[in-house]
């Protein structure tokens, strides 16, 4: 039985990398049907609404979406549709794997996943200035919100993810030595939940600054990292750097009602329409989607085909080659069929 997926081509290079990804999924025989919907700049121009109701309804109905990057206008114009989607569907878990794909990488065989809490912490944006005398900006303050509900939900997600994806260890990253209430609560809940998984998933916790160094010195000691919003934002980019950067960074945004899979990179307006974008990150996002749908073998087959294709010289410009998006996609499909 095919799963219906909402497909959002997006802006800039979006349609190019989305089409490449659909070709790879079809070649792999993924049992998916796509419902194409628009959002972003493209939708704003066509319909006067960057997030049409029809698109929201489609995601609501299917519970799963694969999306290309969406352009956010700078200054005037609509606000980030990515943020709007995250809020609308309460996509509380941002899952960012960092897996070495390239030959001759900075680090061989890095293979870890960051599970970032996506709705709380300092990013709730409760902040304000306090004026003193004639200085309206004398002080600025910001409130960090950590709830038991939000912490349990994300930490449990990390453990369940570890079990479902055959990962051995969850490391909770925090700054509870300084932020004794907020991060203290996050850690306390982590320790409670870890007991339920004893014997099935290992657990440890680490302070964020020590983690940042350990990731660079010896990334192999990490498997699944679960952390709060801001630390997850920072560390997920750090680990993307360990495995070659944006070109290899997929992301999943998971909620109870819906999950949205995408590449971490943006719409790359500088190279849009030229047929030279690298579709690897979106193909990896599609693999995350397949894993989410429990098609683990299919996700692995595509990952292996990518790895073999990346060893060849038919790669896109950002990887030092001169292949077009289509030529590189052909090479991946050839490996898939090999
Ligand atoms: P960007 O990621 O689009 O581009 C940064 C640089 O990386 C550019 O030189 C671009 O050519 C290159 N690049 C990115 N993806 C590539 C790919 N697949 N293949 C080859 N080269 C690639 O970041 P930028 O320029 O800051 O943002 C452009 C637009 O994308 C903005 O409107 C931004 O708001 C939006 N954006 C959307 C995201 C999303 O929908 N999830 C995420 C990040 C940015
Ligand atoms: Mg970020």
Coordinates of C-alpha atoms and ligand atoms in Angstrom, one line a residue:
X1 CA 0.0 0.0 0.0
X2 CA 1.4 3.3 -1.0
X3 CA 1.8 6.2 1.4
X4 CA 0.6 9.6 0.2
X5 CA 3.2 12.3 0.9
X6 CA 2.7 16.0 0.4
X7 CA 5.4 17.2 -1.9
X8 CA 6.4 20.9 -1.8
X9 CA 8.9 21.8 -4.5
X10 CA 9.7 25.1 -2.9
X11 CA 11.7 28.1 -4.2
X12 CA 15.1 28.6 -5.9
X13 CA 16.8 25.3 -6.4
X14 CA 13.9 23.6 -4.6
X15 CA 12.1 22.2 -7.7
X16 CA 15.5 20.9 -9.1
X17 CA 16.5 19.0 -6.0
X18 CA 12.9 17.8 -5.3
X19 CA 12.6 16.4 -8.8
X20 CA 16.0 14.6 -8.5
X21 CA 14.9 13.1 -5.2
X22 CA 11.6 11.9 -6.6
X23 CA 13.5 10.2 -9.4
X24 CA 15.7 8.4 -6.9
X25 CA 12.7 7.4 -4.8
X26 CA 10.9 6.0 -7.8
X27 CA 14.0 4.1 -9.0
X28 CA 14.2 2.6 -5.5
X29 CA 10.6 1.4 -5.8
X30 CA 9.5 3.4 -2.7
X31 CA 5.8 2.8 -2.2
X32 CA 4.9 6.5 -2.2
X33 CA 2.4 8.7 -4.0
X34 CA 3.0 12.4 -4.1
X35 CA 0.5 15.2 -3.7
X36 CA 2.2 18.3 -5.1
X37 CA 1.4 21.5 -3.2
X38 CA 3.0 25.0 -3.2
X39 CA 4.3 27.2 -0.4
X40 CA 6.8 30.1 -0.1
X41 CA 7.7 32.8 -2.5
X42 CA 6.3 30.8 -5.3
X43 CA 2.9 30.5 -3.6
X44 CA 3.0 34.2 -2.6
X45 CA 3.4 35.2 -6.2
X46 CA 0.8 32.8 -7.6
X47 CA -1.9 33.0 -5.0
X48 CA -1.0 36.0 -2.8
X49 CA -0.4 33.6 0.1
X50 CA 2.9 32.0 1.0
X51 CA 1.2 29.3 3.0
X52 CA -2.1 28.3 1.2
X53 CA -4.8 26.6 3.2
X54 CA -4.8 23.8 0.6
X55 CA -1.1 23.0 1.4
X56 CA -1.8 23.0 5.2
X57 CA -4.9 20.7 4.6
X58 CA -2.8 18.3 2.5
X59 CA -0.1 18.0 5.2
X60 CA -2.8 17.6 7.9
X61 CA -4.4 14.8 5.9
X62 CA -1.3 12.9 4.9
X63 CA 0.7 13.6 8.1
X64 CA 3.9 13.6 6.1
X65 CA 5.6 16.0 3.8
X66 CA 8.8 16.3 1.8
X67 CA 9.7 19.9 1.1
X68 CA 12.2 21.9 -0.8
X69 CA 13.7 25.0 0.7
X70 CA 11.5 28.1 0.9
X71 CA 12.7 31.6 0.4
X72 CA 12.1 34.1 3.2
X73 CA 12.1 37.7 1.9
X74 CA 14.5 39.9 3.8
X75 CA 13.1 43.0 5.5
X76 CA 9.6 43.6 4.2
X77 CA 7.3 40.7 3.2
X78 CA 6.0 37.5 4.8
X79 CA 7.7 35.9 7.8
X80 CA 9.5 32.5 7.6
X81 CA 7.1 29.8 6.3
X82 CA 9.4 27.2 7.9
X83 CA 8.8 28.7 11.3
X84 CA 5.1 29.0 10.5
X85 CA 4.9 25.3 9.6
X86 CA 6.8 24.3 12.7
X87 CA 4.4 26.3 14.9
X88 CA 1.2 25.2 13.1
X89 CA 2.0 21.5 13.3
X90 CA 3.9 21.7 16.6
X91 CA 6.9 20.0 15.1
X92 CA 8.7 19.5 18.4
X93 CA 11.6 17.3 17.4
X94 CA 14.2 18.4 14.9
X95 CA 16.2 15.4 14.0
X96 CA 19.6 16.0 12.3
X97 CA 21.8 13.1 11.4
X98 CA 25.5 13.6 10.7
X99 CA 26.8 10.7 8.7
X100 CA 30.0 10.7 6.7
X101 CA 29.1 10.2 3.0
X102 CA 32.1 11.6 1.1
X103 CA 35.3 9.9 0.3
X104 CA 38.3 11.6 2.0
X105 CA 36.3 13.5 4.6
X106 CA 37.6 15.5 7.5
X107 CA 36.5 12.6 9.7
X108 CA 35.9 9.0 8.6
X109 CA 32.8 7.2 9.5
X110 CA 31.1 9.8 11.7
X111 CA 27.6 8.5 12.4
X112 CA 25.4 10.3 14.9
X113 CA 22.1 12.0 15.2
X114 CA 21.1 15.2 17.0
X115 CA 17.6 15.3 18.4
X116 CA 16.8 19.0 19.1
X117 CA 13.9 20.3 21.1
X118 CA 12.2 22.7 18.8
X119 CA 9.5 24.6 20.7
X120 CA 10.9 25.7 24.0
X121 CA 14.0 27.2 25.7
X122 CA 15.2 30.7 24.9
X123 CA 13.7 30.5 21.4
X124 CA 10.2 31.1 22.7
X125 CA 11.3 34.7 22.2
X126 CA 10.0 36.1 25.5
X127 CA 12.4 39.0 25.8
X128 CA 12.4 42.7 26.4
X129 CA 14.4 45.8 27.2
X130 CA 14.4 47.6 30.5
X131 CA 15.1 51.3 30.3
X132 CA 17.2 53.1 32.9
X133 CA 17.3 56.9 33.0
X134 CA 17.5 58.1 29.4
X135 CA 18.7 54.7 28.0
X136 CA 15.8 52.6 26.8
X137 CA 18.2 49.8 26.1
X138 CA 20.1 49.8 29.4
X139 CA 19.2 46.1 30.0
X140 CA 17.8 43.3 27.9
X141 CA 16.4 40.2 29.4
X142 CA 15.2 36.9 28.0
X143 CA 13.2 34.1 29.5
X144 CA 14.1 30.4 29.1
X145 CA 11.1 28.1 29.2
X146 CA 11.6 24.4 30.0
X147 CA 8.5 22.3 30.7
X148 CA 8.2 18.8 32.0
X149 CA 5.8 18.1 29.1
X150 CA 8.2 19.3 26.5
X151 CA 11.2 17.7 28.0
X152 CA 9.5 14.3 28.4
X153 CA 8.3 14.4 24.9
X154 CA 11.6 15.1 23.3
X155 CA 13.7 12.8 25.5
X156 CA 11.3 10.0 25.0
X157 CA 11.4 10.6 21.3
X158 CA 15.2 10.3 21.4
X159 CA 15.1 7.0 23.2
X160 CA 12.4 5.6 20.8
X161 CA 14.4 6.8 17.9
X162 CA 17.4 5.0 19.2
X163 CA 15.4 1.8 19.5
X164 CA 13.8 2.0 16.1
X165 CA 17.1 2.8 14.4
X166 CA 19.3 0.4 16.1
X167 CA 21.3 3.0 17.9
X168 CA 23.0 2.1 21.3
X169 CA 23.3 5.3 23.3
X170 CA 21.6 8.5 24.1
X171 CA 23.7 11.4 25.4
X172 CA 21.7 14.3 27.0
X173 CA 23.5 17.6 26.6
X174 CA 22.9 20.4 29.0
X175 CA 24.3 23.2 31.2
X176 CA 22.7 22.1 34.4
X177 CA 25.7 23.1 36.5
X178 CA 24.9 26.8 35.8
X179 CA 21.2 26.7 34.8
X180 CA 20.1 24.7 37.8
X181 CA 16.4 25.1 37.4
X182 CA 15.8 25.0 33.7
X183 CA 18.5 22.6 32.5
X184 CA 18.4 21.0 35.9
X185 CA 14.8 20.0 35.2
X186 CA 15.7 18.8 31.7
X187 CA 18.5 16.6 33.1
X188 CA 16.3 15.3 36.0
X189 CA 13.7 14.2 33.5
X190 CA 16.3 12.6 31.3
X191 CA 17.6 10.5 34.1
X192 CA 14.1 9.4 35.0
X193 CA 13.2 8.4 31.5
X194 CA 16.6 6.7 30.9
X195 CA 15.7 4.2 33.7
X196 CA 12.7 2.9 31.6
X197 CA 15.2 2.1 28.8
X198 CA 17.9 0.5 31.0
X199 CA 19.4 -2.6 29.4
X200 CA 18.1 -1.5 26.0
X201 CA 19.6 2.0 25.4
X202 CA 22.7 3.3 27.2
X203 CA 22.5 6.8 28.7
X204 CA 24.9 9.5 29.7
X205 CA 24.8 13.2 30.1
X206 CA 27.4 15.9 29.3
X207 CA 27.9 19.6 29.7
X208 CA 27.5 21.5 26.4
X209 CA 30.9 23.2 26.3
X210 CA 32.8 19.9 27.0
X211 CA 30.5 18.3 24.3
X212 CA 31.5 20.9 21.7
X213 CA 35.2 20.0 22.2
X214 CA 34.6 16.3 22.4
X215 CA 32.7 16.4 19.1
X216 CA 35.8 17.7 17.4
X217 CA 38.4 15.6 19.3
X218 CA 36.6 12.3 19.1
X219 CA 33.1 12.3 17.4
X220 CA 32.9 8.5 17.5
X221 CA 31.9 8.5 21.2
X222 CA 28.5 9.9 20.3
X223 CA 25.5 8.1 18.9
X224 CA 22.2 10.0 19.7
X225 CA 22.5 13.4 21.3
X226 CA 19.3 14.9 22.8
X227 CA 19.3 18.5 23.8
X228 CA 17.3 21.7 24.3
X229 CA 16.5 24.2 21.5
X230 CA 19.4 26.6 21.4
X231 CA 22.2 24.0 22.1
X232 CA 20.6 21.8 19.5
X233 CA 20.6 24.6 16.9
X234 CA 24.4 25.2 17.5
X235 CA 25.5 21.6 17.8
X236 CA 23.5 20.4 14.8
X237 CA 25.4 22.9 12.6
X238 CA 28.7 21.8 14.2
X239 CA 28.2 18.2 13.4
X240 CA 27.1 19.0 9.9
X241 CA 30.5 20.6 9.6
X242 CA 32.2 17.4 10.7
X243 CA 30.7 15.5 7.8
X244 CA 31.2 18.0 5.0
X245 CA 28.7 20.8 5.5
X246 CA 25.3 21.8 4.1
X247 CA 25.5 19.5 1.1
X248 CA 25.1 16.5 3.4
X249 CA 22.7 17.8 6.0
X250 CA 19.2 16.5 6.1
X251 CA 16.6 17.3 8.7
X252 CA 13.3 15.9 9.9
X253 CA 10.8 18.0 11.8
X254 CA 8.6 15.6 13.8
X255 CA 5.3 16.3 15.4
X256 CA 2.4 14.2 16.7
X257 CA 0.1 15.2 13.8
X258 CA 2.6 15.6 11.0
X259 CA 6.3 15.3 10.1
X260 CA 8.1 17.4 7.5
X261 CA 11.4 16.2 5.9
X262 CA 13.8 18.7 4.2
X263 CA 17.4 19.6 3.5
X264 CA 19.0 22.0 5.9
X265 CA 20.3 24.3 3.2
X266 CA 18.2 27.1 1.7
X267 CA 16.9 27.9 -1.8
X268 CA 20.4 29.0 -3.1
X269 CA 19.1 31.8 -5.3
X270 CA 22.7 32.3 -6.6
X271 CA 22.6 29.0 -8.5
X272 CA 18.8 28.5 -9.0
X273 CA 17.6 27.4 -12.4
X274 CA 21.0 26.4 -13.7
X275 CA 20.6 22.7 -13.1
X276 CA 23.7 22.4 -11.0
X277 CA 22.4 22.1 -7.5
X278 CA 23.5 19.1 -5.4
X279 CA 20.4 17.1 -4.4
X280 CA 22.2 14.9 -1.8
X281 CA 20.9 16.6 1.3
X282 CA 17.3 16.3 0.1
X283 CA 17.8 12.7 -1.0
X284 CA 19.1 12.0 2.6
X285 CA 16.0 13.7 4.0
X286 CA 13.9 11.4 1.9
X287 CA 15.9 8.5 3.5
X288 CA 14.9 9.8 6.9
X289 CA 11.3 9.8 5.7
X290 CA 11.6 6.2 4.5
X291 CA 13.0 5.3 8.0
X292 CA 10.1 7.1 9.6
X293 CA 7.8 5.0 7.5
X294 CA 9.8 1.9 8.6
X295 CA 11.2 1.2 5.1
X296 CA 14.6 0.8 6.6
X297 CA 16.0 -1.4 3.8
X298 CA 15.0 1.0 1.1
X299 CA 16.6 3.9 3.1
X300 CA 19.8 1.9 3.4
X301 CA 19.9 1.0 -0.3
X302 CA 19.6 4.7 -1.3
X303 CA 22.3 5.7 1.3
X304 CA 24.7 3.1 0.0
X305 CA 24.0 4.2 -3.6
X306 CA 24.8 7.8 -2.7
X307 CA 28.0 6.8 -1.0
X308 CA 29.1 4.8 -4.1
X309 CA 28.1 7.6 -6.5
X310 CA 30.1 10.1 -4.3
X311 CA 33.2 8.0 -4.8
X312 CA 33.0 8.5 -8.6
X313 CA 33.7 11.7 -10.4
X314 CA 30.2 12.4 -11.7
X315 CA 29.5 14.9 -8.8
X316 CA 28.2 18.4 -8.7
X317 CA 30.3 21.6 -8.6
X318 CA 30.0 22.1 -4.8
X319 CA 31.7 18.7 -4.4
X320 CA 34.5 19.6 -6.9
X321 CA 32.9 18.0 -9.9
X322 CA 31.3 19.4 -13.0
X323 CA 28.2 17.2 -13.3
X324 CA 24.7 18.6 -13.6
X325 CA 22.0 17.8 -11.0
X326 CA 20.5 15.4 -13.6
X327 CA 23.9 13.7 -14.4
X328 CA 24.6 13.2 -10.7
X329 CA 21.1 11.9 -10.1
X330 CA 21.6 9.4 -13.0
X331 CA 24.8 8.2 -11.4
X332 CA 23.0 7.6 -8.1
X333 CA 20.2 5.7 -9.8
X334 CA 22.8 3.7 -11.7
X335 CA 24.4 2.7 -8.4
X336 CA 21.0 1.9 -7.0
X337 CA 20.4 -0.6 -9.8
X338 CA 24.0 -2.0 -9.7
Ligands
LIG1 P1 21.5 28.7 1.1 O1 21.7 27.4 1.9 O2 20.4 28.8 0.2 O3 22.9 29.0 0.3 C1 24.2 29.1 0.9 C2 25.3 28.8 -0.1 O4 25.3 27.4 -0.3 C3 25.0 29.4 -1.5 O5 26.2 29.7 -2.1 C4 24.4 28.2 -2.3 O6 24.6 28.3 -3.7 C5 25.0 27.0 -1.7 N1 24.1 25.9 -1.7 C6 23.1 25.6 -0.9 N2 22.5 24.5 -1.2 C7 23.1 24.0 -2.2 C8 23.0 22.8 -3.0 N3 22.0 21.9 -2.7 N4 23.8 22.5 -4.0 C9 24.8 23.4 -4.2 N5 25.1 24.5 -3.5 C10 24.2 24.8 -2.5 O7 21.5 29.9 2.2 P2 21.1 31.4 2.0 O8 21.7 31.9 0.8 O9 21.4 32.0 3.3 O10 19.5 31.4 1.9 C11 18.8 31.5 0.7 C12 17.3 31.5 1.0 O11 16.9 30.2 1.5 C13 16.8 32.6 2.0 O12 15.6 33.1 1.5 C14 16.6 31.8 3.2 O13 15.6 32.3 4.0 C15 16.2 30.4 2.7 N6 16.4 29.3 3.6 C16 15.4 28.3 3.6 C17 15.6 27.2 4.4 C18 14.5 26.2 4.4 O14 13.5 26.3 3.7 N7 14.6 25.1 5.2 C19 16.8 27.0 5.2 C20 17.8 28.0 5.0 C21 17.6 29.1 4.3
LIG2 MG1 20.2 26.8 12.9

